[in-house]
PDB file of C-alpha atoms in Angstrom:
ATOM      1  CA  MET A   1     -13.990  74.161  66.737  1.00  0.00           C
ATOM      2  CA  VAL A   2     -14.901  77.851  66.581  1.00  0.00           C
ATOM      3  CA  HIS A   3     -15.485  80.401  69.314  1.00  0.00           C
ATOM      4  CA  ASN A   4     -17.596  83.504  69.777  1.00  0.00           C
ATOM      5  CA  TYR A   5     -16.779  86.685  71.640  1.00  0.00           C
ATOM      6  CA  GLU A   6     -19.446  89.046  72.917  1.00  0.00           C
ATOM      7  CA  VAL A   7     -19.196  92.287  74.877  1.00  0.00           C
ATOM      8  CA  THR A   8     -21.485  95.200  75.693  1.00  0.00           C
ATOM      9  CA  LEU A   9     -19.979  98.531  76.695  1.00  0.00           C
ATOM     10  CA  LYS A  10     -21.341 101.980  77.471  1.00  0.00           C
ATOM     11  CA  PHE A  11     -19.537 105.171  76.481  1.00  0.00           C
ATOM     12  CA  HIS A  12     -20.187 108.857  77.145  1.00  0.00           C
ATOM     13  CA  ALA A  13     -20.726 109.637  73.461  1.00  0.00           C
ATOM     14  CA  GLN A  14     -23.428 109.582  70.867  1.00  0.00           C
ATOM     15  CA  PRO A  15     -23.515 106.637  68.405  1.00  0.00           C
ATOM     16  CA  LYS A  16     -22.341 108.886  65.552  1.00  0.00           C
ATOM     17  CA  TYR A  17     -18.998 109.452  67.260  1.00  0.00           C
ATOM     18  CA  LEU A  18     -18.358 105.775  67.962  1.00  0.00           C
ATOM     19  CA  TYR A  19     -19.482 104.822  64.450  1.00  0.00           C
ATOM     20  CA  ASP A  20     -16.948 107.312  63.081  1.00  0.00           C
ATOM     21  CA  ALA A  21     -14.284 106.036  65.489  1.00  0.00           C
ATOM     22  CA  LEU A  22     -14.715 102.556  63.996  1.00  0.00           C
ATOM     23  CA  THR A  23     -15.062 103.493  60.315  1.00  0.00           C
ATOM     24  CA  ASP A  24     -12.940 106.615  59.699  1.00  0.00           C
ATOM     25  CA  ASP A  25      -9.408 105.537  58.802  1.00  0.00           C
ATOM     26  CA  ARG A  26      -7.899 108.786  60.118  1.00  0.00           C
ATOM     27  CA  LEU A  27      -9.528 108.292  63.526  1.00  0.00           C
ATOM     28  CA  VAL A  28      -8.662 104.584  63.643  1.00  0.00           C
ATOM     29  CA  SER A  29      -5.034 105.371  62.757  1.00  0.00           C
ATOM     30  CA  SER A  30      -4.917 108.048  65.460  1.00  0.00           C
ATOM     31  CA  TYR A  31      -5.946 105.810  68.351  1.00  0.00           C
ATOM     32  CA  THR A  32      -4.355 102.557  67.150  1.00  0.00           C
ATOM     33  CA  GLN A  33      -1.190 104.478  66.234  1.00  0.00           C
ATOM     34  CA  SER A  34      -0.794 102.316  63.142  1.00  0.00           C
ATOM     35  CA  PRO A  35      -1.827 102.396  59.478  1.00  0.00           C
ATOM     36  CA  ALA A  36      -5.516 101.851  58.714  1.00  0.00           C
ATOM     37  CA  LYS A  37      -7.174 101.749  55.300  1.00  0.00           C
ATOM     38  CA  ILE A  38     -10.961 101.717  55.377  1.00  0.00           C
ATOM     39  CA  ASP A  39     -13.340 101.871  52.400  1.00  0.00           C
ATOM     40  CA  VAL A  40     -16.615 102.519  54.214  1.00  0.00           C
ATOM     41  CA  LYS A  41     -19.242 100.945  51.962  1.00  0.00           C
ATOM     42  CA  VAL A  42     -20.891  97.557  51.689  1.00  0.00           C
ATOM     43  CA  GLY A  43     -18.321  95.425  49.895  1.00  0.00           C
ATOM     44  CA  GLY A  44     -15.562  97.857  50.888  1.00  0.00           C
ATOM     45  CA  ASP A  45     -12.320  96.441  52.228  1.00  0.00           C
ATOM     46  CA  PHE A  46     -10.471  97.419  55.364  1.00  0.00           C
ATOM     47  CA  SER A  47      -6.964  96.815  56.633  1.00  0.00           C
ATOM     48  CA  LEU A  48      -5.857  97.628  60.182  1.00  0.00           C
ATOM     49  CA  PHE A  49      -2.510  97.591  61.956  1.00  0.00           C
ATOM     50  CA  GLY A  50      -0.596  97.650  58.683  1.00  0.00           C
ATOM     51  CA  GLY A  51      -2.507  94.649  57.328  1.00  0.00           C
ATOM     52  CA  SER A  52      -2.438  92.436  60.432  1.00  0.00           C
ATOM     53  CA  ILE A  53      -6.254  92.574  60.450  1.00  0.00           C
ATOM     54  CA  SER A  54      -8.263  92.724  57.245  1.00  0.00           C
ATOM     55  CA  GLY A  55     -11.729  92.138  55.940  1.00  0.00           C
ATOM     56  CA  GLN A  56     -14.769  93.540  54.215  1.00  0.00           C
ATOM     57  CA  PHE A  57     -17.926  95.368  55.224  1.00  0.00           C
ATOM     58  CA  THR A  58     -21.079  93.319  54.618  1.00  0.00           C
ATOM     59  CA  GLU A  59     -23.606  95.682  56.209  1.00  0.00           C
ATOM     60  CA  LEU A  60     -23.498  99.324  57.261  1.00  0.00           C
ATOM     61  CA  VAL A  61     -26.259 101.353  58.888  1.00  0.00           C
ATOM     62  CA  PRO A  62     -24.728 104.738  59.744  1.00  0.00           C
ATOM     63  CA  GLU A  63     -24.627 105.420  63.472  1.00  0.00           C
ATOM     64  CA  GLN A  64     -26.350 102.067  64.204  1.00  0.00           C
ATOM     65  CA  LYS A  65     -24.660  98.951  62.835  1.00  0.00           C
ATOM     66  CA  ILE A  66     -21.411  97.652  61.354  1.00  0.00           C
ATOM     67  CA  VAL A  67     -21.040  94.083  60.076  1.00  0.00           C
ATOM     68  CA  GLN A  68     -17.696  92.840  58.799  1.00  0.00           C
ATOM     69  CA  GLN A  69     -15.954  89.738  57.604  1.00  0.00           C
ATOM     70  CA  TRP A  70     -12.823  90.031  59.785  1.00  0.00           C
ATOM     71  CA  ARG A  71      -9.590  88.108  60.324  1.00  0.00           C
ATOM     72  CA  PHE A  72      -5.990  88.236  61.416  1.00  0.00           C
ATOM     73  CA  THR A  73      -3.537  87.419  58.618  1.00  0.00           C
ATOM     74  CA  GLU A  74      -2.652  84.124  60.318  1.00  0.00           C
ATOM     75  CA  TRP A  75      -6.253  82.849  60.175  1.00  0.00           C
ATOM     76  CA  GLU A  76      -7.424  80.547  57.408  1.00  0.00           C
ATOM     77  CA  ASN A  77     -11.030  81.863  57.452  1.00  0.00           C
ATOM     78  CA  TYR A  78     -12.927  85.019  58.292  1.00  0.00           C
ATOM     79  CA  SER A  79     -14.960  85.597  61.421  1.00  0.00           C
ATOM     80  CA  THR A  80     -18.046  87.819  61.435  1.00  0.00           C
ATOM     81  CA  VAL A  81     -18.033  90.967  63.558  1.00  0.00           C
ATOM     82  CA  THR A  82     -21.362  92.650  64.273  1.00  0.00           C
ATOM     83  CA  ILE A  83     -21.329  95.938  66.158  1.00  0.00           C
ATOM     84  CA  THR A  84     -24.577  97.651  67.091  1.00  0.00           C
ATOM     85  CA  LEU A  85     -24.815 101.136  68.561  1.00  0.00           C
ATOM     86  CA  SER A  86     -27.779 102.609  70.429  1.00  0.00           C
ATOM     87  CA  ALA A  87     -28.455 105.681  72.524  1.00  0.00           C
ATOM     88  CA  PRO A  88     -30.643 105.223  75.600  1.00  0.00           C
ATOM     89  CA  ASN A  89     -30.215 108.957  76.287  1.00  0.00           C
ATOM     90  CA  LYS A  90     -28.439 112.022  74.866  1.00  0.00           C
ATOM     91  CA  THR A  91     -25.107 111.335  76.563  1.00  0.00           C
ATOM     92  CA  THR A  92     -24.712 107.555  76.360  1.00  0.00           C
ATOM     93  CA  CYS A  93     -23.933 105.069  73.615  1.00  0.00           C
ATOM     94  CA  ILE A  94     -24.352 101.357  74.165  1.00  0.00           C
ATOM     95  CA  LEU A  95     -21.961  99.404  71.963  1.00  0.00           C
ATOM     96  CA  HIS A  96     -22.631  95.695  71.527  1.00  0.00           C
ATOM     97  CA  LEU A  97     -20.064  93.561  69.721  1.00  0.00           C
ATOM     98  CA  LEU A  98     -20.562  89.951  68.696  1.00  0.00           C
ATOM     99  CA  GLN A  99     -17.738  88.182  66.889  1.00  0.00           C
ATOM    100  CA  THR A 100     -18.580  84.704  65.630  1.00  0.00           C
ATOM    101  CA  GLY A 101     -16.501  82.058  63.883  1.00  0.00           C
ATOM    102  CA  ILE A 102     -13.247  82.727  65.734  1.00  0.00           C
ATOM    103  CA  PRO A 103     -10.968  79.740  65.049  1.00  0.00           C
ATOM    104  CA  ASP A 104      -9.671  77.532  67.811  1.00  0.00           C
ATOM    105  CA  ALA A 105      -6.142  77.876  66.406  1.00  0.00           C
ATOM    106  CA  ASP A 106      -4.376  79.910  63.745  1.00  0.00           C
ATOM    107  CA  LYS A 107      -2.637  78.390  60.721  1.00  0.00           C
ATOM    108  CA  PHE A 108       0.552  77.997  62.790  1.00  0.00           C
ATOM    109  CA  GLY A 109      -1.195  75.892  65.427  1.00  0.00           C
ATOM    110  CA  ASN A 110      -1.352  78.585  68.124  1.00  0.00           C
ATOM    111  CA  HIS A 111      -4.382  77.936  70.335  1.00  0.00           C
ATOM    112  CA  SER A 112      -4.484  81.322  72.063  1.00  0.00           C
ATOM    113  CA  VAL A 113      -6.645  82.886  69.334  1.00  0.00           C
ATOM    114  CA  ILE A 114      -9.716  83.690  71.461  1.00  0.00           C
ATOM    115  CA  ASP A 115      -7.514  85.340  74.103  1.00  0.00           C
ATOM    116  CA  LYS A 116      -5.778  87.397  71.402  1.00  0.00           C
ATOM    117  CA  VAL A 117      -9.174  88.547  70.120  1.00  0.00           C
ATOM    118  CA  LYS A 118     -10.481  89.533  73.564  1.00  0.00           C
ATOM    119  CA  THR A 119      -7.272  91.309  74.525  1.00  0.00           C
ATOM    120  CA  GLY A 120      -7.039  93.011  71.141  1.00  0.00           C
ATOM    121  CA  TRP A 121     -10.504  94.521  71.283  1.00  0.00           C
ATOM    122  CA  GLU A 122      -9.945  95.743  74.859  1.00  0.00           C
ATOM    123  CA  GLN A 123      -6.381  97.041  74.570  1.00  0.00           C
ATOM    124  CA  PHE A 124      -6.274  98.329  71.001  1.00  0.00           C
ATOM    125  CA  PHE A 125      -9.849  99.565  70.542  1.00  0.00           C
ATOM    126  CA  TRP A 126     -11.952 100.219  73.649  1.00  0.00           C
ATOM    127  CA  LEU A 127      -9.195 101.416  75.959  1.00  0.00           C
ATOM    128  CA  ARG A 128      -7.661 103.617  73.272  1.00  0.00           C
ATOM    129  CA  ILE A 129     -11.014 105.028  72.156  1.00  0.00           C
ATOM    130  CA  GLU A 130     -11.515 106.005  75.770  1.00  0.00           C
ATOM    131  CA  LYS A 131      -8.019 107.384  76.443  1.00  0.00           C
ATOM    132  CA  ILE A 132      -7.117 108.959  73.093  1.00  0.00           C
ATOM    133  CA  LEU A 133     -10.499 110.025  71.688  1.00  0.00           C
ATOM    134  CA  GLY A 134     -11.866 110.885  75.126  1.00  0.00           C
ATOM    135  CA  PHE A 135     -15.097 108.839  75.068  1.00  0.00           C
ATOM    136  CA  ARG A 136     -15.226 107.768  78.710  1.00  0.00           C
ATOM    137  CA  ARG A 137     -16.611 104.330  79.464  1.00  0.00           C
ATOM    138  CA  ILE A 138     -19.538 104.047  81.830  1.00  0.00           C
ATOM    139  CA  ASN A 139     -19.511 101.209  84.323  1.00  0.00           C
ATOM    140  CA  ASP A 140     -22.792  99.662  85.439  1.00  0.00           C
ATOM    141  CA  ASP A 141     -22.291 101.169  88.886  1.00  0.00           C
ATOM    142  CA  ASP A 142     -21.806 104.697  87.430  1.00  0.00           C
ATOM    143  CA  ASP A 143     -24.733 107.043  87.103  1.00  0.00           C
ATOM    144  CA  ASP A 144     -25.754 107.445  83.469  1.00  0.00           C
TER     145      ASP A 144
END
């Protein structure tokens, strides 16, 4: 059995800045506070959190779309992460993430994989992009 994870967030930033925050290894290392190696090209490899997460870029459209084969080291197979970025106005970026093919369990039999994925994106990416890089999130009840 596999799972999917989907989230849509709004940030006070232009797509270029969020694209860079997700593809520039210096920026990723700064907000994750851990080693990141990112070869930003189709077919390029990436390694995050000192190798705990790794994968390869399968599609890149600067400032608009990132598609990756993505996995934790304890997964047998890769999931697919698709991130799209759009700007409904000059001060807002809508980030949509869809991660498909998340395993039900890791190779050690742990069944909390989907929770680890959800928590990981929130705690180690979105919250830190907001707090460390300063791209404030916009809630639906905020004025754009």
